[in-house]
mmCIF file of C-alpha atoms in Angstrom:
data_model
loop_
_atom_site.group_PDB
_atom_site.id
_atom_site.type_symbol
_atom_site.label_atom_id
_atom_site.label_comp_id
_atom_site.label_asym_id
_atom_site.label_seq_id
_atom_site.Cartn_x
_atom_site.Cartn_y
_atom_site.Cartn_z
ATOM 1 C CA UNK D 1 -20.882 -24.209 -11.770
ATOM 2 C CA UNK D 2 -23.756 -25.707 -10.390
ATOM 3 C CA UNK D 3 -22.212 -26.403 -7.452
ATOM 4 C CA UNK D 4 -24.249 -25.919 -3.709
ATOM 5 C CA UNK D 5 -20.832 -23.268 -2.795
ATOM 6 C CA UNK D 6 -20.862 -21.381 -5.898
ATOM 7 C CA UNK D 7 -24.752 -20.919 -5.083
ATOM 8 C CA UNK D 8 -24.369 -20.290 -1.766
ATOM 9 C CA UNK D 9 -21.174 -17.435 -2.703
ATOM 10 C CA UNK D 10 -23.842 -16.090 -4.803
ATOM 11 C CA UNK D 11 -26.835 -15.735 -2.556
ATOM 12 C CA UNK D 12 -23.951 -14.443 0.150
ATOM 13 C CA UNK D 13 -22.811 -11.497 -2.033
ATOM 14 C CA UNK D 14 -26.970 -10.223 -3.231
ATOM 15 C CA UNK D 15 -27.708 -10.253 0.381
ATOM 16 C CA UNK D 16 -25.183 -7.809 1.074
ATOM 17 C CA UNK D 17 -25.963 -5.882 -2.501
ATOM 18 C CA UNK D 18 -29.483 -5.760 -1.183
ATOM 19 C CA UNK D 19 -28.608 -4.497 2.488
ATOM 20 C CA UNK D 20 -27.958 -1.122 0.912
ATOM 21 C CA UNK D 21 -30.690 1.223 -0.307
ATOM 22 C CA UNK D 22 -31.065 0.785 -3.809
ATOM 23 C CA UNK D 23 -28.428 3.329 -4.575
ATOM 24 C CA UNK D 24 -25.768 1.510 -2.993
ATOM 25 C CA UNK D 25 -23.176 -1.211 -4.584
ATOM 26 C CA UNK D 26 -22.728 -3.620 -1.615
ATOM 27 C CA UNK D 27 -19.987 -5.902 -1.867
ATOM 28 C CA UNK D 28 -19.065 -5.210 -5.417
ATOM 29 C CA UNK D 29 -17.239 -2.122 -6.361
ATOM 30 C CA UNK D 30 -17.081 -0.288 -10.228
ATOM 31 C CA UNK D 31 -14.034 0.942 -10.872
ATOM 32 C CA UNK D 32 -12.591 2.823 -13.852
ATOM 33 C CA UNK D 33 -9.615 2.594 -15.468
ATOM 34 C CA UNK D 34 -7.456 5.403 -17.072
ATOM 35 C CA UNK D 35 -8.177 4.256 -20.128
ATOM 36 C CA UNK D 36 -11.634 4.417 -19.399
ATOM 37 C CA UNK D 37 -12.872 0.516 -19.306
ATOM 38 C CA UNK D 38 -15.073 0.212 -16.199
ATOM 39 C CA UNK D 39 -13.935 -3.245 -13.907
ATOM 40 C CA UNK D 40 -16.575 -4.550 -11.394
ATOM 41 C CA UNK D 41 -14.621 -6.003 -8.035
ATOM 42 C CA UNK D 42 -14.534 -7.224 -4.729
ATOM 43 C CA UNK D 43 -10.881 -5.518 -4.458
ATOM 44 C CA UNK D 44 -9.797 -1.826 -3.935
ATOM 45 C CA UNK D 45 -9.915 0.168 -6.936
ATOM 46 C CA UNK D 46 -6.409 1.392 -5.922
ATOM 47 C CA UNK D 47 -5.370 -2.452 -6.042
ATOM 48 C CA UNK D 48 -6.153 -2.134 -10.197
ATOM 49 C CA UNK D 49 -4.658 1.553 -10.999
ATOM 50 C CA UNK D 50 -8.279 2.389 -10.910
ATOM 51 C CA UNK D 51 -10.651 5.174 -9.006
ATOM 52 C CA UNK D 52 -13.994 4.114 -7.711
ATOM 53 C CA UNK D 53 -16.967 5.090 -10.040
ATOM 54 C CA UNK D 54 -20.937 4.449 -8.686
ATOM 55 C CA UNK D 55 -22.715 1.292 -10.246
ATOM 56 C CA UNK D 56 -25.602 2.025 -12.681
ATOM 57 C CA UNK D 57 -29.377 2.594 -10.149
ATOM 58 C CA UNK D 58 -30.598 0.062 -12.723
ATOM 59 C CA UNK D 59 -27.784 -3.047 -12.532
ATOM 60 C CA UNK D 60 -27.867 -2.235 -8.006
ATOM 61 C CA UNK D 61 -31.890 -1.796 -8.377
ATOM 62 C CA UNK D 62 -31.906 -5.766 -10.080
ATOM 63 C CA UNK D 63 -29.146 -7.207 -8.192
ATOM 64 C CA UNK D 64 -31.672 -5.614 -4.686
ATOM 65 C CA UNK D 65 -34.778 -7.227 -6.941
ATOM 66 C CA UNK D 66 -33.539 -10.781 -7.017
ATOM 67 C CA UNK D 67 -36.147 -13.346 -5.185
ATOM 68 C CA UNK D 68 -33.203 -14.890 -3.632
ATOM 69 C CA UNK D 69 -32.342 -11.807 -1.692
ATOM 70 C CA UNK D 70 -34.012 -10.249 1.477
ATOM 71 C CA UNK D 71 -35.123 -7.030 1.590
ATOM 72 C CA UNK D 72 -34.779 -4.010 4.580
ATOM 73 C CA UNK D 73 -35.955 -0.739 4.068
ATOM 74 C CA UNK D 74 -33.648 2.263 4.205
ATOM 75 C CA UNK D 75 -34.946 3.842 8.071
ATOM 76 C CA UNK D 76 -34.442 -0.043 9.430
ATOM 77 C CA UNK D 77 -30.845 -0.526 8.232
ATOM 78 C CA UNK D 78 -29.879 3.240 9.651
ATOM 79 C CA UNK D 79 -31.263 2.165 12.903
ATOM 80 C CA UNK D 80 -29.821 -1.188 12.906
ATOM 81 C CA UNK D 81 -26.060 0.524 11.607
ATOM 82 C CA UNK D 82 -26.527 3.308 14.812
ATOM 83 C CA UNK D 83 -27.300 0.671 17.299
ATOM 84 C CA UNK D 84 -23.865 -1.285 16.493
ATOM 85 C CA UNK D 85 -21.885 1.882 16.425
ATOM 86 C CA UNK D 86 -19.295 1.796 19.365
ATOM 87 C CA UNK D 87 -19.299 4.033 21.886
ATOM 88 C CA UNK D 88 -16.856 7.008 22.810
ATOM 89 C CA UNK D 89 -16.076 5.404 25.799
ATOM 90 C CA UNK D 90 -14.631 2.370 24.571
ATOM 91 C CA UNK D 91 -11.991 4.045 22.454
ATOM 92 C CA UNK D 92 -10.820 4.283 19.184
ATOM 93 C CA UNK D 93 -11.185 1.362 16.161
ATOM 94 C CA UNK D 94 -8.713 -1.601 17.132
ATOM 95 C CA UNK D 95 -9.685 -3.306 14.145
ATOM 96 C CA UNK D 96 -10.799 -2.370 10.515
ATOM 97 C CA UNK D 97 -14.223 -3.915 11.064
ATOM 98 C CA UNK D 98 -14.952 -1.436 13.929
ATOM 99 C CA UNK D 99 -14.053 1.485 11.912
ATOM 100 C CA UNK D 100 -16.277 0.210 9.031
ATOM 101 C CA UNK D 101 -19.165 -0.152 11.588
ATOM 102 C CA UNK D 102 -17.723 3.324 13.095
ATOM 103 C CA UNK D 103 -18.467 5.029 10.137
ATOM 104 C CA UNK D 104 -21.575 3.717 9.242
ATOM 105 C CA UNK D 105 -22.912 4.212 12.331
ATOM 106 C CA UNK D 106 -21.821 8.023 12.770
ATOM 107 C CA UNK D 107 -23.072 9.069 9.430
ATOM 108 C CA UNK D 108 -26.287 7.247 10.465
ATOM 109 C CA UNK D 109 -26.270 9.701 13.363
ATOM 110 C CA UNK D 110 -25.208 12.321 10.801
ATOM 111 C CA UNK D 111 -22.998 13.617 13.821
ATOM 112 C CA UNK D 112 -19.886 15.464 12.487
ATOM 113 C CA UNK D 113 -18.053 14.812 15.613
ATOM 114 C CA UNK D 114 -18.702 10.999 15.683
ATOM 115 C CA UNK D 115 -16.946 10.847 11.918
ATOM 116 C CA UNK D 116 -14.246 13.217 12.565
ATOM 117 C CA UNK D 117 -13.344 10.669 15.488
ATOM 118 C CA UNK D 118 -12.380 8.581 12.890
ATOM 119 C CA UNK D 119 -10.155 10.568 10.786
ATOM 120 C CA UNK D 120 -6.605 10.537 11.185
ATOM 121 C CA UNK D 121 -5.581 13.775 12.685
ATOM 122 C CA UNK D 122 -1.607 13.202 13.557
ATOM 123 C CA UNK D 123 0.797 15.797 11.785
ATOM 124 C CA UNK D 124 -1.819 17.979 10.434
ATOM 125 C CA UNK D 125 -1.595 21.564 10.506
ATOM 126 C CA UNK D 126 -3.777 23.899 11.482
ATOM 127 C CA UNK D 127 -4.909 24.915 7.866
ATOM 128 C CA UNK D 128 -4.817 21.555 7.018
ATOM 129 C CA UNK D 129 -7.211 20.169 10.080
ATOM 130 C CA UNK D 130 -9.804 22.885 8.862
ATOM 131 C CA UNK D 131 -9.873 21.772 5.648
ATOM 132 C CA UNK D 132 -10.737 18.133 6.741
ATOM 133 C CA UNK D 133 -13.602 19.377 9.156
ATOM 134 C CA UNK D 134 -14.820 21.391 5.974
ATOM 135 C CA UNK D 135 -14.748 18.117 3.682
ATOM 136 C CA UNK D 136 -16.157 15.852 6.480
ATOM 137 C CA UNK D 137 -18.615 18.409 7.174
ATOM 138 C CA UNK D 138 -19.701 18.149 3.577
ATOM 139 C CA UNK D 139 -19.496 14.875 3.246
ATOM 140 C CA UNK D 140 -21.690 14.445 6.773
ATOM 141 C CA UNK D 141 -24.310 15.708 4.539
ATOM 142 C CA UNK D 142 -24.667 12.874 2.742
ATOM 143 C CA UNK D 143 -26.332 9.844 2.793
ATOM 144 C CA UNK D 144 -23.644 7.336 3.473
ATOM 145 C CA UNK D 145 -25.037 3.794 2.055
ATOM 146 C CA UNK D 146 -22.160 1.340 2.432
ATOM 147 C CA UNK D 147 -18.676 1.077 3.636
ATOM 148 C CA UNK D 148 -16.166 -1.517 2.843
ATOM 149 C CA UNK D 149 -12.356 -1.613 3.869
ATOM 150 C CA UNK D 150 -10.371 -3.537 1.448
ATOM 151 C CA UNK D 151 -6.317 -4.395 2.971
ATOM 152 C CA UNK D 152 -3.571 -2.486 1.720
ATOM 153 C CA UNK D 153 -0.511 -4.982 0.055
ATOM 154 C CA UNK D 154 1.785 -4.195 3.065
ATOM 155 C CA UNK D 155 0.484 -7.187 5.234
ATOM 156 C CA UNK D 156 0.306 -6.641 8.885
ATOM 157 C CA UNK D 157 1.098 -2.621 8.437
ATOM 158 C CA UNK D 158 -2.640 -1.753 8.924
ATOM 159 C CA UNK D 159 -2.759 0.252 5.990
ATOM 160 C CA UNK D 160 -5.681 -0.147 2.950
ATOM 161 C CA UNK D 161 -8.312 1.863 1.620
ATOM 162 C CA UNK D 162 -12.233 2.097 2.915
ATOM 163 C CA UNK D 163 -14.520 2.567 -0.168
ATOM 164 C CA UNK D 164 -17.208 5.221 0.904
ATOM 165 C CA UNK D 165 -20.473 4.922 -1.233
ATOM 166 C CA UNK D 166 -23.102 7.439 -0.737
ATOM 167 C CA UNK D 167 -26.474 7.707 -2.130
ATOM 168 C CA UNK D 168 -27.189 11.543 -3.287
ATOM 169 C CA UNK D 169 -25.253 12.437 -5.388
ATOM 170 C CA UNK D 170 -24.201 8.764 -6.245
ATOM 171 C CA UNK D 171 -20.560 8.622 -5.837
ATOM 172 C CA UNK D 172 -17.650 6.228 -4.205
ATOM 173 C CA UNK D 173 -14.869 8.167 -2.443
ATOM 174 C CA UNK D 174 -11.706 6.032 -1.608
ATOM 175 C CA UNK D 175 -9.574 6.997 1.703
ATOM 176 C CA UNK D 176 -6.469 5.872 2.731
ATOM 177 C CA UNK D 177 -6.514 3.386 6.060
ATOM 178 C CA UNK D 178 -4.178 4.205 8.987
ATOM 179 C CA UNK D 179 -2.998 2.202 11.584
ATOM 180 C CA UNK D 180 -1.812 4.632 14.407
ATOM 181 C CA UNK D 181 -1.344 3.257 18.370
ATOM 182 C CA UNK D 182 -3.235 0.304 17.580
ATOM 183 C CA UNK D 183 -6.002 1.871 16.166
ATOM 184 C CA UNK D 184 -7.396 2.175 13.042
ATOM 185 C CA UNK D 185 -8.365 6.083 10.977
ATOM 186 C CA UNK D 186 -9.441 6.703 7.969
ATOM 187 C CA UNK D 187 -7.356 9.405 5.700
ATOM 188 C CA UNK D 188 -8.326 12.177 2.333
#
């Protein structure tokens, strides 16, 4: 295993650990089982019969500590995840990279509005839609670390899950990914 790819797949996936604040998982994702084993993935924990559980501080706080791996404090990454945040003007997410970025960036912002844009709204009812601006407005609250969309098993229906960790209370939230007129929303 000593191999220059296997080294270089390794560096790859602590640089994006270490991205995060120290809180946050990166590219790897703990899940737990029913039974109660925990699994550590690069796959949706809805892909394993699994629900997302946060990583230990200590096992994200070594894999951010390794020499191999850059560093970037918490107020540079926000500013850097706001600046690549699309604007309103543009439209909706046509991809599920731009609503990854969408989200970061808006709960950068920690505007409400900017998150709710990417919610799918369709068929809701009234009581419904103010239930989802009270959740979102709770979870707006929060200090949103990393996002990472992982593709449902319906190929080329647009739908998956996006794995939402935040940093106080450490916690990952899965939502359901819509495709709806060629755009792409997030769903509780």
């Amino acid at each position: 295993m000593n191999t220059p790819r296997f080294w270089a797949a390794w560096s790859l996936m602590l640089a994006l650990c270490a991205v995060a604040p120290a809180q946050a998982g990166g590219a790897i994702h703990r899940c737990q089982t029913s039974d109660g084993m925990s699994v550590y993935t690069d796959a949706a924990c809805a892909s394993l019969d699994a629900r997302p559980a946060p990583m230990s501080a200590e096992l994200v706080s070594r894999l951010a500590m390794d020499p191999m791996t850059p560093s970037m404090d918490s107020t540079s990454l926000r500013n850097r995840i706001a600046a690549v945040r699309r604007a309103p003007q543009y439209g909706c997410a046509r991809n599920p990279r731009q609503l990854t970025m969408d989200l970061l960036g808006s709960f950068a912002m920690g505007d409400i509005n900017r998150i709710a844009e990417s919610f799918h709204w369709p068929g809701l009812r009234h009581r419904q839609a103010h239930e989802v601006m009270r959740r979102l407005q709770q979870l707006s609250r929060q200090s949103l670390v990393d996002a990472s969309f992982w593709p449902g098993s319906l190929a080329g229906t647009g739908s998956g899950a996006m794995q939402l960790t935040f940093a106080q209370p450490q916690r990952v939230l899965e939502l359901g990914v819509e495709r709806y007129a060629g755009c792409y929303f997030v769903r509780f």
